[in-house]
PDB file of C-alpha atoms in Angstrom:
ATOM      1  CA  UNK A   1      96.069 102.296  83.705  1.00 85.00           C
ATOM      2  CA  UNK A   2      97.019  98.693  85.543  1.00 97.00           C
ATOM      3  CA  UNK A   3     100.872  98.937  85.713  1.00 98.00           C
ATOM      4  CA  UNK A   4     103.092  96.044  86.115  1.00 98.00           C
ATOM      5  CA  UNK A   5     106.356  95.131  86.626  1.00 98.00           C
ATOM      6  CA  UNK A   6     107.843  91.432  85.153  1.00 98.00           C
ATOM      7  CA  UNK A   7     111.011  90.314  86.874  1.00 98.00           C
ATOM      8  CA  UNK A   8     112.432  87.133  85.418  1.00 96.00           C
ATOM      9  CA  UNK A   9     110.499  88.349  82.135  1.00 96.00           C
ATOM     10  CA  UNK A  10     112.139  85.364  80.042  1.00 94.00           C
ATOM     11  CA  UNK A  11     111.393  86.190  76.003  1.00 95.00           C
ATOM     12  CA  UNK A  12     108.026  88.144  76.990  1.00 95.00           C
ATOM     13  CA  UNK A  13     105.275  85.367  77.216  1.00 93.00           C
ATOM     14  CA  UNK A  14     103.906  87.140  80.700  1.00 94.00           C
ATOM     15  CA  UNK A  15     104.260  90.732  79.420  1.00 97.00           C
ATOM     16  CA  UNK A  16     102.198  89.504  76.177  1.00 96.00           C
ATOM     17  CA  UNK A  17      99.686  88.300  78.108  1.00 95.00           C
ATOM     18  CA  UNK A  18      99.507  91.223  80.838  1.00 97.00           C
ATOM     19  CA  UNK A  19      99.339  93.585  77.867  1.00 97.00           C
ATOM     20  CA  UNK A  20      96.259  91.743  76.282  1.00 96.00           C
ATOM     21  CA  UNK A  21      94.913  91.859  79.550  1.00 97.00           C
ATOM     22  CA  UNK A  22      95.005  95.791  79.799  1.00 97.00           C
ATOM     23  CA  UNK A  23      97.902  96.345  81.912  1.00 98.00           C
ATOM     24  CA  UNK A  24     100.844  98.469  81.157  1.00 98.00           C
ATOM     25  CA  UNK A  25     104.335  96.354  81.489  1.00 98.00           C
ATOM     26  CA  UNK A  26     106.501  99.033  82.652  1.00 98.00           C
ATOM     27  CA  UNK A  27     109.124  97.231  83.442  1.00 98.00           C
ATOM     28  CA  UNK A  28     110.389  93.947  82.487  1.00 98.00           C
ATOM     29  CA  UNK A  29     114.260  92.676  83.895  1.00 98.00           C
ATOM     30  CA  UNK A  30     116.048  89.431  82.171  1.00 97.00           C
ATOM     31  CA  UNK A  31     119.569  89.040  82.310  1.00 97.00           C
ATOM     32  CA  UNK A  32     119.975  86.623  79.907  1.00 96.00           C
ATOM     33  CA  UNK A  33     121.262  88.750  76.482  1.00 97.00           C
ATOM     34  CA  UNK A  34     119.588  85.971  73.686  1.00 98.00           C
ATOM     35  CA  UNK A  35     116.355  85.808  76.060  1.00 96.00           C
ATOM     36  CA  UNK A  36     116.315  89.756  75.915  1.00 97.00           C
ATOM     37  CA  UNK A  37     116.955  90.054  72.160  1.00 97.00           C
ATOM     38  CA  UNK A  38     113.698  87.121  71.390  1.00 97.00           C
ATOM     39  CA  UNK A  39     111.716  89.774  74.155  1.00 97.00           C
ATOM     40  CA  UNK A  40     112.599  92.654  72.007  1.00 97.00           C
ATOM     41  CA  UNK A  41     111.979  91.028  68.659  1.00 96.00           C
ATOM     42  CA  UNK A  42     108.061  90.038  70.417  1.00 94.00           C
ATOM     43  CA  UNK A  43     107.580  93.236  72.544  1.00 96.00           C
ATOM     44  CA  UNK A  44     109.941  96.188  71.740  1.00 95.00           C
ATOM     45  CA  UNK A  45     112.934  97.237  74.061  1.00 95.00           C
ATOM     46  CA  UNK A  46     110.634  99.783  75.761  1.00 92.00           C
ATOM     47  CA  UNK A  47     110.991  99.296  79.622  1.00 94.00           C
ATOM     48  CA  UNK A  48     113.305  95.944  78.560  1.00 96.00           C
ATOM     49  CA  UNK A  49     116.298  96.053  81.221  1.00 98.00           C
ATOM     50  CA  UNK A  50     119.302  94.074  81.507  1.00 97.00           C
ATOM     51  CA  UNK A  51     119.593  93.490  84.929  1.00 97.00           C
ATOM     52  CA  UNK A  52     120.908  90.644  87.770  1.00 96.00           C
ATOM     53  CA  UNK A  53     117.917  90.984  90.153  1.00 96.00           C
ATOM     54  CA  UNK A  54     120.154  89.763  92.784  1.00 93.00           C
ATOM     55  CA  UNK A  55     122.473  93.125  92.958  1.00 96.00           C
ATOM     56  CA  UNK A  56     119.913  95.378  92.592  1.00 97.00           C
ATOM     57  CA  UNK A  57     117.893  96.686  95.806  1.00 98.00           C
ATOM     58  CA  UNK A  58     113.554  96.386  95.101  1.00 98.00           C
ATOM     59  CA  UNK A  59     113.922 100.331  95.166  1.00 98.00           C
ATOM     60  CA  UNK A  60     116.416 100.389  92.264  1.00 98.00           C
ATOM     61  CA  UNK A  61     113.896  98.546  90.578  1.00 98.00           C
ATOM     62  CA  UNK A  62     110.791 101.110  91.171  1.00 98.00           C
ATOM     63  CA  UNK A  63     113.075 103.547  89.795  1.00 98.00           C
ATOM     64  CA  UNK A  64     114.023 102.089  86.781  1.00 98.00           C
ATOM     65  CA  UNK A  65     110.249 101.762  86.099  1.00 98.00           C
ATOM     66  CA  UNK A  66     109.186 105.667  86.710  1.00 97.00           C
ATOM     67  CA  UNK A  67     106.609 104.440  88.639  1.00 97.00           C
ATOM     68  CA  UNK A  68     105.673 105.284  92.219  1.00 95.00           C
ATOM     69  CA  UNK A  69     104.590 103.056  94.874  1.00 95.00           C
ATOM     70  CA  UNK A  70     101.551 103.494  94.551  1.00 96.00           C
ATOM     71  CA  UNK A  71     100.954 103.577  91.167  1.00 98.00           C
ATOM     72  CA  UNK A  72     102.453  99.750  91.049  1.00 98.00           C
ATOM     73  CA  UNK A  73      99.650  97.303  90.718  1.00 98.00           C
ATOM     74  CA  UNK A  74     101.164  93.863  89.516  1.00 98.00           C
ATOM     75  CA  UNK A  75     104.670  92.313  90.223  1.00 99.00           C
ATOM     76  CA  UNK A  76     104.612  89.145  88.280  1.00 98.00           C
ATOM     77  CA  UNK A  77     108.038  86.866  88.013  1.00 96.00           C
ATOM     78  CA  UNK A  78     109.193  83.116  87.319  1.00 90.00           C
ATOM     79  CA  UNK A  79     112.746  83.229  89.506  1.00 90.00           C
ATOM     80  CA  UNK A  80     115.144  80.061  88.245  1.00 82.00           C
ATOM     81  CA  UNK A  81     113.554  77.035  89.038  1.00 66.00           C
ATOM     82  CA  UNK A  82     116.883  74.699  87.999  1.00 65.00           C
ATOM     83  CA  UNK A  83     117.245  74.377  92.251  1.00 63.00           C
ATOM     84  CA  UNK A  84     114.010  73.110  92.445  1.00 60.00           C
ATOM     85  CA  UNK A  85     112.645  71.271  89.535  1.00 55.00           C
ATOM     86  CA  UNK A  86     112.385  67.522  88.867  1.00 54.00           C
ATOM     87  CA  UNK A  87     115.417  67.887  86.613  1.00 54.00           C
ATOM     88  CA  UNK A  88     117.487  70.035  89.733  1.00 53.00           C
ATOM     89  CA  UNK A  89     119.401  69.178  93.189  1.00 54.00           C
ATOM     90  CA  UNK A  90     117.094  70.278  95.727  1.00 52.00           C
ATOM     91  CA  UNK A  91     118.927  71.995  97.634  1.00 56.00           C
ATOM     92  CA  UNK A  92     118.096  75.737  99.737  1.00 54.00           C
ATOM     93  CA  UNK A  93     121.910  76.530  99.356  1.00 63.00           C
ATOM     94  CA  UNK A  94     121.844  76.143  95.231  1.00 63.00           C
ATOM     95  CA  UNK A  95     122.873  80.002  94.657  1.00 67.00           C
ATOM     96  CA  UNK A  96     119.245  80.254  91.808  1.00 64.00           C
ATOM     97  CA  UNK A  97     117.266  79.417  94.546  1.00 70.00           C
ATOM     98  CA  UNK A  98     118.231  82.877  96.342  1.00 83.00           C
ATOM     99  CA  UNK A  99     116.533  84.516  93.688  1.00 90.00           C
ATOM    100  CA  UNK A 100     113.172  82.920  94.752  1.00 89.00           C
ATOM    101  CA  UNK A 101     113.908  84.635  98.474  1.00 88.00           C
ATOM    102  CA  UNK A 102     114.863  87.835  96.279  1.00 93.00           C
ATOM    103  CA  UNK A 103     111.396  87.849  94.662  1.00 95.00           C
ATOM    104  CA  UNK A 104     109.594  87.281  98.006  1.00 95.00           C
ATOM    105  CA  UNK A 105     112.136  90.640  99.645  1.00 96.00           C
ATOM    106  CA  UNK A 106     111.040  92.555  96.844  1.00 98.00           C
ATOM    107  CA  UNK A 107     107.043  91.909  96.719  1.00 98.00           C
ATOM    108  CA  UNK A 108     107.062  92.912 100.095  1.00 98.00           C
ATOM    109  CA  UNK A 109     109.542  95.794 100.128  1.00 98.00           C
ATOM    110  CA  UNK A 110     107.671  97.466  97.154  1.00 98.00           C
ATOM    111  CA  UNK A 111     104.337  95.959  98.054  1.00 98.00           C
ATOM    112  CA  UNK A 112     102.492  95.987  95.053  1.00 98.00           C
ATOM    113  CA  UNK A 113      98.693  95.163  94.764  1.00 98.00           C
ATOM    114  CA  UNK A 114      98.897  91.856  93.653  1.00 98.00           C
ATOM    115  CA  UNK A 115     101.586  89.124  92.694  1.00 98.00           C
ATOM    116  CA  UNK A 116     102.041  86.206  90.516  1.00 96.00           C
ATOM    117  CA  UNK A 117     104.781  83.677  91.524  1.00 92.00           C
ATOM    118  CA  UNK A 118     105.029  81.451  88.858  1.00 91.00           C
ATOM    119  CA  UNK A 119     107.358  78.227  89.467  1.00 83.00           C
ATOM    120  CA  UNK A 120     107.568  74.277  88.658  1.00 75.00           C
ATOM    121  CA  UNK A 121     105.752  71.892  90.609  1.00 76.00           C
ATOM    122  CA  UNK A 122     108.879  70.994  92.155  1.00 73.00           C
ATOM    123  CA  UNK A 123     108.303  74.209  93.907  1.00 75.00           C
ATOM    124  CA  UNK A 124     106.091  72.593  96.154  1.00 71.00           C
ATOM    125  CA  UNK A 125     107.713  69.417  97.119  1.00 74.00           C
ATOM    126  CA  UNK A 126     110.970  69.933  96.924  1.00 71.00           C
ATOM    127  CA  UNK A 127     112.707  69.329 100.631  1.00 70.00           C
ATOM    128  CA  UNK A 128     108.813  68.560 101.713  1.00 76.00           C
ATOM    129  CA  UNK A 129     107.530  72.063 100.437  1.00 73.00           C
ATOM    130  CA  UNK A 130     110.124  74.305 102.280  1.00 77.00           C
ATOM    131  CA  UNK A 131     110.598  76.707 100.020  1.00 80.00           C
ATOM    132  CA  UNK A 132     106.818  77.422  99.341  1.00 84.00           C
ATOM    133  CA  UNK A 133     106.486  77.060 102.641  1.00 87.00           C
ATOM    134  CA  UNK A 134     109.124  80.090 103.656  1.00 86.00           C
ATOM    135  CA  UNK A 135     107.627  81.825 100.546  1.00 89.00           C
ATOM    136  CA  UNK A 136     103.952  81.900 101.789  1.00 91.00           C
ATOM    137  CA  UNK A 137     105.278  82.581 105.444  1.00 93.00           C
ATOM    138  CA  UNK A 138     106.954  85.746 104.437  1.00 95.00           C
ATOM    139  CA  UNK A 139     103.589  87.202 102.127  1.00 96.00           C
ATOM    140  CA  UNK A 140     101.374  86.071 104.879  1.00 97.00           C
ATOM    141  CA  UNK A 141     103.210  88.567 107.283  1.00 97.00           C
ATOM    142  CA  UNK A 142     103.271  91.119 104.956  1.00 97.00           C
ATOM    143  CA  UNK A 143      99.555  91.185 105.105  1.00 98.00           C
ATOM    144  CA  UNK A 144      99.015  89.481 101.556  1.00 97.00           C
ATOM    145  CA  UNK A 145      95.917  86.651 100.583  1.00 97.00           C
ATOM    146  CA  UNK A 146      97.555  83.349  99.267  1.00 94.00           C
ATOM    147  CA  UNK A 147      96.153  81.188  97.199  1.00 93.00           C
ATOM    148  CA  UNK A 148      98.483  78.507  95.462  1.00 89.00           C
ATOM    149  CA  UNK A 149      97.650  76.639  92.124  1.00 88.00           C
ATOM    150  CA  UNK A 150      98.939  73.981  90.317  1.00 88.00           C
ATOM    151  CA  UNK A 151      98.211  74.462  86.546  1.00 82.00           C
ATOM    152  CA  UNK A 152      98.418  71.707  84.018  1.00 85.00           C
ATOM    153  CA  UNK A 153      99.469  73.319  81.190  1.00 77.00           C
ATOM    154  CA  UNK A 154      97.686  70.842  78.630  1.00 84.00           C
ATOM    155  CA  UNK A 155      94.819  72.356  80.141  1.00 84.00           C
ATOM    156  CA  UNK A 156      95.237  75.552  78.434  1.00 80.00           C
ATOM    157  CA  UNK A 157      95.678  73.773  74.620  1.00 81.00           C
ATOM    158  CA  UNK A 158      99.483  73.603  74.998  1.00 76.00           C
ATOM    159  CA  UNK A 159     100.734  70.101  73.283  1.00 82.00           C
ATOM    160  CA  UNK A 160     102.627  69.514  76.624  1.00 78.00           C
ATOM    161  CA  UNK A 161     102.598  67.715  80.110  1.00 78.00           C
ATOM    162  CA  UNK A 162     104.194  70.160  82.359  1.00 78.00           C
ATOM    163  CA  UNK A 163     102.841  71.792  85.216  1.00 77.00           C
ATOM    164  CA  UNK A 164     102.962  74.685  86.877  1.00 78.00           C
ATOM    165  CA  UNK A 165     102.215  76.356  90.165  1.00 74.00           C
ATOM    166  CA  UNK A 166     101.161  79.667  90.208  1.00 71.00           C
TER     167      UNK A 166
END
């Protein structure tokens, strides 16, 4: 079994896919009650946790999943993007950008087999790509391969513009 964990799991779109894929979503974390009640109504409540990713330690989070280190495969996670996006401020001290840096500590504190990152596009220019930037710096010393993708989601049959990096 391919095990993953989906931080930032939002009303379950990832952890639908990952399970068609053939992996096991042990875990998914969303702090958002209404975004956790439309995950349960598409997914179940198994492994569903109700959780502020920014007080918990990447340990705390293995735990809650019964998994052990190296039984993790996948991390996969979408951190806040209002800091970032088109629509946002821009700025490295707006408090949803920390969990972007919270994601990166706890990749490489639990380091997983593989990771998805998935963000807006704003991701990569915002204050001329620093955050990607520090992002990429931080896997890269951690020993992980980046590769960095900007998806256009009308691409993939949706009946919208926006894009995504992955």
């Amino acid at each position: 079994m391919v095990n993953a964990l989906n931080l930032f799991s939002g009303c379950g779109g990832c952890s639908l896919g990952l399970k068609q894929a053939g992996f096991s979503v042990k875990l998914a974390a969303e702090i958002d009650a209404k975004t956790r009640e439309t995950y349960c109504q598409n997914l179940g409540s198994d492994g569903i946790w109700s959780v502020d990713l920014s007080e918990v330690t990447p340990e705390e989070i293995l735990e809650r999943s019964r998994l052990n280190p190296s039984q993790l495969n996948l991390i996969v996670g979408g951190p806040p993007c209002q800091g970032f996006s088109s629509a946002g401020t821009k700025d490295w001290g707006d408090p949803r950008n920390s969990l972007l840096k919270k994601f990166v500590e706890i990749v490489i504190r639990l380091k997983p087999t593989w990771f998805i990152l998935e963000n807006v596009e704003g991701l990569l220019t915002s204050l001329e790509g620093f955050f990607i930037v520090e992002a990429i710096a931080r896997f890269l010393e951690a020993g992980y391969w980046i590769r960095v993708q900007k998806i256009y989601m009308e691409s993939y049959g949706l009946p919208q513009k926006r894009k995504r990096v992955l």
